[in-house]
Coordinates of C-alpha atoms and ligand atoms in Angstrom, one line a residue:
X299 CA 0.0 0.0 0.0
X300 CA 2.1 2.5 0.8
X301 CA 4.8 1.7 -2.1
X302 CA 1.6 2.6 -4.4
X303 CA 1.1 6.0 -2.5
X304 CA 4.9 6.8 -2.8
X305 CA 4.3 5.5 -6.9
X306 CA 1.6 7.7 -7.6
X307 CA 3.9 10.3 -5.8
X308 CA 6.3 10.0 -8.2
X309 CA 3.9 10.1 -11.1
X310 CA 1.9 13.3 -9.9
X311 CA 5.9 15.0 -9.6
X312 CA 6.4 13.7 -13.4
X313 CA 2.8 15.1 -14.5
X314 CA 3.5 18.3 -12.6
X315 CA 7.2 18.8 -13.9
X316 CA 5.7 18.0 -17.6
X317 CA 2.6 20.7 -16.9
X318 CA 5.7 23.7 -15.6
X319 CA 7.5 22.8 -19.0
X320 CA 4.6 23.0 -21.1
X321 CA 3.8 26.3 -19.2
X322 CA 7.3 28.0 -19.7
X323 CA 7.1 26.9 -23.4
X324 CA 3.1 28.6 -23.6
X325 CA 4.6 31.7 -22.3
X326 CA 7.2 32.7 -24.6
X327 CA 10.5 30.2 -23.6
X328 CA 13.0 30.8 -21.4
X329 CA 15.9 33.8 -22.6
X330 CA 18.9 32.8 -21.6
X331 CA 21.2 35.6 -22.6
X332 CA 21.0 39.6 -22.3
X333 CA 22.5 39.7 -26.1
X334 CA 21.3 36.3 -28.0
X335 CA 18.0 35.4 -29.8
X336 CA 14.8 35.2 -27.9
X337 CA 12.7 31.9 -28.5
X338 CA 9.4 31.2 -29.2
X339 CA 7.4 34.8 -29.2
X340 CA 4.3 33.0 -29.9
X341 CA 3.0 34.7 -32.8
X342 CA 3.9 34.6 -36.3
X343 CA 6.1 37.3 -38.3
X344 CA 5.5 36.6 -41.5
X345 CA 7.8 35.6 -43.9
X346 CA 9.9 33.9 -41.3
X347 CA 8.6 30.7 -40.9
X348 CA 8.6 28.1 -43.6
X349 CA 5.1 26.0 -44.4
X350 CA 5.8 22.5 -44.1
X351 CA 4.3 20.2 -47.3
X352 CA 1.1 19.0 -45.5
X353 CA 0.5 22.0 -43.7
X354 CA -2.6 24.9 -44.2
X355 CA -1.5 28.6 -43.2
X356 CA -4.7 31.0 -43.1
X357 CA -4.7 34.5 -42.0
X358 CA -7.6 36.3 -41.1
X359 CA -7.1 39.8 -43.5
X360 CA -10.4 41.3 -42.4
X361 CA -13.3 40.1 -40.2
X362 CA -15.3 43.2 -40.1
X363 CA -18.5 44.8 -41.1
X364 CA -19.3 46.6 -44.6
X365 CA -19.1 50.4 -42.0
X366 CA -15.1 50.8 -42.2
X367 CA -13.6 50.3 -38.5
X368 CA -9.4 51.2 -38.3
X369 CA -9.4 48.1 -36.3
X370 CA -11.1 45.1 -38.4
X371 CA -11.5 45.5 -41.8
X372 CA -14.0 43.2 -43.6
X373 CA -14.1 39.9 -45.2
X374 CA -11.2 38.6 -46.2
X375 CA -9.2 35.7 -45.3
X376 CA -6.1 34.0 -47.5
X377 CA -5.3 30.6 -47.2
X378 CA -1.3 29.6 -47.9
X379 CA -0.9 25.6 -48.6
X380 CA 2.2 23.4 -48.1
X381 CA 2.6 23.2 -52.1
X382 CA 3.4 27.4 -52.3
X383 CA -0.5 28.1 -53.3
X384 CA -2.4 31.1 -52.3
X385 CA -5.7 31.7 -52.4
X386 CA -7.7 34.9 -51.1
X387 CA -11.3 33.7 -50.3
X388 CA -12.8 37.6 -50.7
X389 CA -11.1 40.5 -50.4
X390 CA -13.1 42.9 -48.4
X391 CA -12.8 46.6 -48.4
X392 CA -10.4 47.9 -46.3
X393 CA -8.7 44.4 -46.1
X394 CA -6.0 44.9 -48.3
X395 CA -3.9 46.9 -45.9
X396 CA -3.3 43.9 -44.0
X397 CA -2.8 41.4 -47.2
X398 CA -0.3 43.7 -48.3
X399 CA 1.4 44.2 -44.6
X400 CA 2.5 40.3 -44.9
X401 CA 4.6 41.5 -47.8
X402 CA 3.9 38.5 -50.2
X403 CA 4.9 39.3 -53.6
X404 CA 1.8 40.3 -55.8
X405 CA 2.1 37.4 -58.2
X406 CA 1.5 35.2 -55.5
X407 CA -2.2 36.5 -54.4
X408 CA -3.8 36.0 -58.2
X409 CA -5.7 33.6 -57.3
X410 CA -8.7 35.6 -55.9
X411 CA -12.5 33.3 -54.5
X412 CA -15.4 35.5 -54.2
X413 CA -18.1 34.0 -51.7
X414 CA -20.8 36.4 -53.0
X415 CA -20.6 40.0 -54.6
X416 CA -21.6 42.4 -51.1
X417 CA -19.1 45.2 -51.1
X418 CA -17.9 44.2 -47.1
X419 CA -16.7 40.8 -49.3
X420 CA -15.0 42.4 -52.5
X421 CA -14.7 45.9 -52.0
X422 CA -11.2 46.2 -51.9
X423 CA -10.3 44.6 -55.2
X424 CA -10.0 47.7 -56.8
X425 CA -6.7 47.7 -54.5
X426 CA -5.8 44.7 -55.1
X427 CA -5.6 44.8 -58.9
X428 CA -4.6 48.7 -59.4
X429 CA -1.9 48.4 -56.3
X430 CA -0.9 45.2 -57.5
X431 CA -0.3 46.3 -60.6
X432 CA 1.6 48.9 -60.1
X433 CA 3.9 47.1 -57.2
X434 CA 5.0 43.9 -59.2
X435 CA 2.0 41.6 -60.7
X436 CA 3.2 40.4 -63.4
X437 CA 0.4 38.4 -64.8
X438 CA -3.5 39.2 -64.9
X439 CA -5.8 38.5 -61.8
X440 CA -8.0 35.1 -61.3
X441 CA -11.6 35.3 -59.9
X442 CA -13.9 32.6 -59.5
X443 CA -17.0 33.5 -58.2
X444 CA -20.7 32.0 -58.0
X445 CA -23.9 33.4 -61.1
X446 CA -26.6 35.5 -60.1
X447 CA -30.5 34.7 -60.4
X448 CA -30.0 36.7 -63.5
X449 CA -26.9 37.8 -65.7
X450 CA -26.7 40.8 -64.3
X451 CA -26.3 39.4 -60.6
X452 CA -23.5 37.2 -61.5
X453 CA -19.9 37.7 -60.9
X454 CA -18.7 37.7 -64.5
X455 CA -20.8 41.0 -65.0
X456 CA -19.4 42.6 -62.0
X457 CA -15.9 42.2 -62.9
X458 CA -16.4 43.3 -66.2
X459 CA -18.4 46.6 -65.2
X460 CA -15.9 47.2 -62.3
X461 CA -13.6 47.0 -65.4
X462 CA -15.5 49.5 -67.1
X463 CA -16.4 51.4 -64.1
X464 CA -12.3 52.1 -63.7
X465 CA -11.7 52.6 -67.3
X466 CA -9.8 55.7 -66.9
X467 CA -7.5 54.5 -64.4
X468 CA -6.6 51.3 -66.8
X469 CA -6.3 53.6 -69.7
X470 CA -4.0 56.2 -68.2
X471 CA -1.7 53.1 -66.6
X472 CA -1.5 51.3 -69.8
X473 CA 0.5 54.0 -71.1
X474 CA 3.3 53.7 -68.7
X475 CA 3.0 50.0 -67.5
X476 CA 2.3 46.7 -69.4
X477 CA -1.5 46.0 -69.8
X478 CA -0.9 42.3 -68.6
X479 CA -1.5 42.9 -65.0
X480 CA -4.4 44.8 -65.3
X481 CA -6.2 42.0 -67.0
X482 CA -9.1 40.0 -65.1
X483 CA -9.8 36.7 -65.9
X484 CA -13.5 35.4 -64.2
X485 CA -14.6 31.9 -64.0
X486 CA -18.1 31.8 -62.9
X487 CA -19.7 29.3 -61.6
X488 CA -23.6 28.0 -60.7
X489 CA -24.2 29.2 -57.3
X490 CA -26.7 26.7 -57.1
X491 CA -24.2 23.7 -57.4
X492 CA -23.9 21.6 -54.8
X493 CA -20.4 20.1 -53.6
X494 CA -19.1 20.7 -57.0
X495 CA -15.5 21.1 -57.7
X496 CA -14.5 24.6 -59.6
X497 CA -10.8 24.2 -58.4
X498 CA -8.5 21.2 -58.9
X499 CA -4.6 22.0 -59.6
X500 CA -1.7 21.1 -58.0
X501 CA -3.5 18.4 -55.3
X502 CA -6.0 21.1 -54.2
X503 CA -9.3 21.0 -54.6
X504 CA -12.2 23.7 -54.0
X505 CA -15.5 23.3 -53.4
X506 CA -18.9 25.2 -53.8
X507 CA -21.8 24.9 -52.0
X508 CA -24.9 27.3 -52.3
X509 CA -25.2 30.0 -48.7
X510 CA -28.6 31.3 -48.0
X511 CA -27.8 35.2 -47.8
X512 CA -29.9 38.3 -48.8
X513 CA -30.6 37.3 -52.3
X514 CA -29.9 34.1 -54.5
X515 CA -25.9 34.2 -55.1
X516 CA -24.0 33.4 -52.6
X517 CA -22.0 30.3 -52.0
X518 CA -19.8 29.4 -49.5
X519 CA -16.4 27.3 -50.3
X520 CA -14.7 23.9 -48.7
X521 CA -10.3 23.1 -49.4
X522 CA -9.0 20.3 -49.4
X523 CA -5.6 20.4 -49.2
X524 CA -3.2 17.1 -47.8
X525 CA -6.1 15.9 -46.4
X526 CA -7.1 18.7 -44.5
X527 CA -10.3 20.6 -44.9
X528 CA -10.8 24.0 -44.2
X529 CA -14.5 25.5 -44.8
X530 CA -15.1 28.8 -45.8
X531 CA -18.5 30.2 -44.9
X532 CA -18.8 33.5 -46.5
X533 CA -22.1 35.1 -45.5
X534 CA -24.9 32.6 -44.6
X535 CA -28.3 31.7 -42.6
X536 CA -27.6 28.0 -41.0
X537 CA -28.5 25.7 -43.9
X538 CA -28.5 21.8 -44.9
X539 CA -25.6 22.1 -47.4
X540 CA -23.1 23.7 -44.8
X541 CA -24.2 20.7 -42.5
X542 CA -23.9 18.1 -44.4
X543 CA -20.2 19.3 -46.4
X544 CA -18.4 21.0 -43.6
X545 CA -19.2 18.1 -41.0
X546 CA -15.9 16.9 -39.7
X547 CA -14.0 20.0 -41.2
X548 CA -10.5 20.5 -39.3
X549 CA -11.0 24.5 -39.6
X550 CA -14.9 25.9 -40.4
X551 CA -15.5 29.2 -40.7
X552 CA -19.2 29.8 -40.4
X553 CA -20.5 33.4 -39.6
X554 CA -22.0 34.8 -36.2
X555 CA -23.4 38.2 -36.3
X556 CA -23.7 41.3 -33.9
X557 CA -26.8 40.1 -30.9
X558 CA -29.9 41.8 -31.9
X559 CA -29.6 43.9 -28.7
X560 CA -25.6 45.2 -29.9
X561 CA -27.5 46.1 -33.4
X562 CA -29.8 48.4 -31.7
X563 CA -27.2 49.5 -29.0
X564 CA -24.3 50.2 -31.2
X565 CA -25.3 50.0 -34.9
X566 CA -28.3 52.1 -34.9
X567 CA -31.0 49.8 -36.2
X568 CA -34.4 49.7 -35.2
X569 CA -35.3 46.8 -33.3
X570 CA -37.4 45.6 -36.4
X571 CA -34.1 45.3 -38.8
X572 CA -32.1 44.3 -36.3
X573 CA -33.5 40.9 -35.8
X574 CA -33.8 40.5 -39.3
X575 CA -30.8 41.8 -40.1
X576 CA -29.2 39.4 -36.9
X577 CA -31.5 36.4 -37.3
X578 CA -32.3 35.8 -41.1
X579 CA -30.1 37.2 -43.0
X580 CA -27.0 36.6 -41.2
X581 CA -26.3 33.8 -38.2
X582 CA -27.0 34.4 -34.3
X583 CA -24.8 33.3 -32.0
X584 CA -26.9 30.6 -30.6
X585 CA -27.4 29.3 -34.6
X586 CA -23.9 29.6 -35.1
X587 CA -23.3 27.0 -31.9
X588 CA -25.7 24.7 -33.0
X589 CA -24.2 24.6 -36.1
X590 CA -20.8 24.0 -34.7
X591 CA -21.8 21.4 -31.8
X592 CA -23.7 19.3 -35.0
X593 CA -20.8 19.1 -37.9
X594 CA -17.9 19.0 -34.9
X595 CA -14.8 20.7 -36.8
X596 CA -11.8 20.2 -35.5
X597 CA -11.8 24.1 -34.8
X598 CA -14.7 26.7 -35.2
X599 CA -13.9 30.1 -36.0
X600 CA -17.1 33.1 -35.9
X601 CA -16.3 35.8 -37.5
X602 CA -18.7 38.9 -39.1
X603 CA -18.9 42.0 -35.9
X604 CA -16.9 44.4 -34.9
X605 CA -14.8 42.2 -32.2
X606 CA -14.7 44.0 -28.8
X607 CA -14.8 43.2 -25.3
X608 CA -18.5 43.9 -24.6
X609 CA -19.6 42.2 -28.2
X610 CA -17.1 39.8 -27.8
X611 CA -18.9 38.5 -24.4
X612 CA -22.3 38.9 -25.5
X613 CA -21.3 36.6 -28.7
X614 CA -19.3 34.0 -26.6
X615 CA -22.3 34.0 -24.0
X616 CA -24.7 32.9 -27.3
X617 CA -22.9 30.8 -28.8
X618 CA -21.8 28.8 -25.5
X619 CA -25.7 28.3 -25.3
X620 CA -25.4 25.6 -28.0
X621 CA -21.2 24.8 -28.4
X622 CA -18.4 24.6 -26.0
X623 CA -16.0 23.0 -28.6
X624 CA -12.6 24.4 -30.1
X625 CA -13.7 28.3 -31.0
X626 CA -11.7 31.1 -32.3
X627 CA -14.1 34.6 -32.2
X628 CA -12.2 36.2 -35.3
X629 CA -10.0 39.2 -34.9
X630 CA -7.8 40.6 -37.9
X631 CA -4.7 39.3 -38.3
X632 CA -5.6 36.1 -36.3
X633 CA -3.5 33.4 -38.2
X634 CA -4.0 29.4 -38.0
X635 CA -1.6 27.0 -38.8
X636 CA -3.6 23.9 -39.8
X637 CA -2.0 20.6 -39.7
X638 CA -3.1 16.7 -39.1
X639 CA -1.2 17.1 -35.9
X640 CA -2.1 20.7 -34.3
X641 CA -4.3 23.9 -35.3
X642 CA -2.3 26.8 -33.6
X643 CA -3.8 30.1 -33.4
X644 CA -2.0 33.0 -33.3
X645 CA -1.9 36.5 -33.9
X646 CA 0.6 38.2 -36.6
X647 CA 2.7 40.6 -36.2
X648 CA 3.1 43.3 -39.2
X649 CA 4.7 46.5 -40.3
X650 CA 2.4 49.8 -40.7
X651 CA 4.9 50.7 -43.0
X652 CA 4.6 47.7 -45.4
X653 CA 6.3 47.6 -48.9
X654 CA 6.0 45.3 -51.9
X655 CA 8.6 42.6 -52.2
X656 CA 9.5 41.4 -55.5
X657 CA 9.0 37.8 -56.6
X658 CA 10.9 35.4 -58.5
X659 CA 9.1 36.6 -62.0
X660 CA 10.6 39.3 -64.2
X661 CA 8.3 42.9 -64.4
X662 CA 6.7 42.5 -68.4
X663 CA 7.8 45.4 -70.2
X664 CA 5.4 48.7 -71.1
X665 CA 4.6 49.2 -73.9
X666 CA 6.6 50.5 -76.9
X667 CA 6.5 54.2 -77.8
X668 CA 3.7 54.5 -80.0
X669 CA 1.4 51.6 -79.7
X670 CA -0.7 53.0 -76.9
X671 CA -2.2 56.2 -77.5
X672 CA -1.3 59.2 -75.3
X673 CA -3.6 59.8 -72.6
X674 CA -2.6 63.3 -72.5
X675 CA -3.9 66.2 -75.0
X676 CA -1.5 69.0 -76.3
X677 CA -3.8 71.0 -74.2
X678 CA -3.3 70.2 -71.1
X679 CA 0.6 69.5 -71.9
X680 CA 1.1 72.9 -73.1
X681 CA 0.2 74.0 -69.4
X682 CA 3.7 72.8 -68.1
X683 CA 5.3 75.4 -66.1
X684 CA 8.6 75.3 -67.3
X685 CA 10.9 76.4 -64.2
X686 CA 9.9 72.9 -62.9
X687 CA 11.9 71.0 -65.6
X688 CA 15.0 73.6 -65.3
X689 CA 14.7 72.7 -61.5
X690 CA 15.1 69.0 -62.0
X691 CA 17.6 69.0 -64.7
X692 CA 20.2 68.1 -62.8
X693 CA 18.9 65.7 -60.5
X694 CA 17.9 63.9 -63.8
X695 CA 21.2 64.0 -65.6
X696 CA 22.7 62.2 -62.2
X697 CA 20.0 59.6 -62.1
X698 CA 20.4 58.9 -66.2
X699 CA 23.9 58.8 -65.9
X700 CA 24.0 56.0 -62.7
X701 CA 21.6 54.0 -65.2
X702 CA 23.7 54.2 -68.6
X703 CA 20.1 55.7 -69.8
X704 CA 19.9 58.4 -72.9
Ligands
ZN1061 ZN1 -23.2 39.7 -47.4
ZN1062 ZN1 -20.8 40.2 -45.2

């Protein structure tokens, strides 16, 4: 008897000891020298950590609302696979700013998923495909994105009226920069397809399923990637297709709106709108856990409000009602490393001051004197003030001459 007491002893002392290590590691390591290398910070700087082959990086680029916040933009959320592919599953206004803080070069986010055509899901892509442009895409942008009821809801129309919409700006850049990157090409797709593939390349494949959301359109998407599967909701009620295709997801990402109390209190809608507007259109908390305690993902992440300490609360208290799984309650710039082994969640740490990296492709070159027409009348050129160029004529003689230029 009592050599058992003095072996379960020793076992509690091994547990304990094992718990303290785990602890120090948790909390940022131990730093052993005033001048050396600190270890684990526990969060991710990116570019400094390499993805391993069977291994799902996705960053949360905006998690907002369609109202601009400085804090959270909205939608936007790029997934980075083992194999080097990148895809941006919509690209929210306002979201760009932190896509373009992880300094990735341009060719690598071309690859562009639209869950449905709300400006708080693809708002920003005027940035992303004038910025781009004009910081190192080499090659034209890819969107996939779901039909409409009718032509004219469908995501094939938008992008080629957001085309037409920014005419000027494409015709005054084509002037000075290759036309290339300012191409768009769309692949639509029937939003009412169910679990059909409209992505296979390169051992990933990307789902569609249909999202019930406002109007006929949206979709939401499901990767597989190494045999992982990551679910991304877009904007949806609860509904049969999400239950029966994101069940066992490792990562799903399912929305959960502002409480109908929060929409009154801080969003100034009437308490009419608000529960439509919080229990129709988009998910409640309550929904959102009862979704997540019946398909049982390896993680749940809610995203969709403006994340703060009271909303925050009144969310977790809702959706606790129904779940108490694995639950991330999305901030921007929360990041997920995905792998058969772990999900880690972390947050990333960026730069304010962000510049564009090149990539490994060369720049395509503009366009040869002549074949594009001038954008600028003899008009308006004839209104140069002329002291300007006698100002700079010597700073540009220096510059031509460091570049052998004539
Ligand atoms: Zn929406
Ligand atoms: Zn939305």
């Amino acid at each position: 008897m009592k050599k058992t007491i003095k072996f379960f002893g020793q076992v509690m002392l091994v547990i304990c000891v094992l718990l303290m290590a785990n602890n120090v590691f948790a909390a940022g390591g131990a730093v052993k020298s005033p001048t050396g290398t600190a270890p684990e910070r526990y969060v991710y700087y990116p570019g400094t950590e390499e993805l391993k082959n069977d291994e799902i990086r996705l960053i949360a680029c905006g998690t907002g609302l369609p109202a601009a916040r400085r804090d959270q933009a909205a939608t936007c959320f790029l997934a980075e696979l083992g194999n080097g592919d990148k895809f941006l599953f919509d690209i929210g206004t306002g979201s760009m700013t932190n896509v373009a803080a992880l300094m990735i070069p341009y060719d690598f986010l071309n690859k562009v998923f639209l869950t449905h055509l709300h400006t708080d899901h693809w708002g920003d892509l005027a940035t992303l495909w004038a910025g781009g442009w004009t910081a190192g895409r080499t090659g034209p942008l890819r969107i996939w994105g779901p039909t409409g009821a009718t032509k004219d809801m469908g995501t094939a129309y938008a992008v080629g009226h957001f085309l037409k919409a920014y005419n000027w700006d494409a015709t005054t850049r084509n002037f000075v920069l290759s036309p290339k990157p300012g191409e768009i090409t769309v692949k639509e797709f029937d939003y009412k397809a169910v679990n059909a593939v409209v992505y296979q390349e390169n051992g990933v494949t990307i789902r569609t399923i249909p999202a019930i959301h406002a109007g006929d359109g949206p979709v939401s998407f499901i990767l597989e990637y190494a045999g992982l599967k990551v679910v991304i909701g877009g904007d949806t009620f609860p509904n049969k297709w999400y239950i029966k295709y994101a069940a066992n997801a490792d990562l799903a990402i399912h929305e959960t709106f502002l409480t109908p109390p929060d929409l009154v209190k801080l969003y100034g809608q009437s308490p009419g709108q608000a529960l439509l507007v919080g229990t129709q259109i988009h998910t409640s908390p309550q929904a959102f856990g009862k979704v997540m305690s019946t398909i049982k993902p390896r993680h749940a992440v809610g995203y969709h409000f403006f994340n703060e300490q009271s909303t925050h609360d009144d969310i977790l208290r809702g959706v606790l009602e129904t779940y108490t799984g694995p639950l991330s309650l999305a901030v921007d710039n929360m990041v997920w490393n995905i792998s058969k082994e772990a999900i880690v969640e972390r947050m990333v740490v960026s730069p304010d001051q962000a510049w564009s990296v090149a990539g490994p492709n060369k720049p395509p070159s503009p366009p040869a004197k002549g074949t594009v027409p001038d954008p600028i009348t003899d008009f308006i050129k004839a209104g140069r003030w002329e002291p300007a160029e006698a100002a700079q004529a010597e700073m540009i003689k220096e510059f031509k001459k460091k570049y052998n230029m004539k």
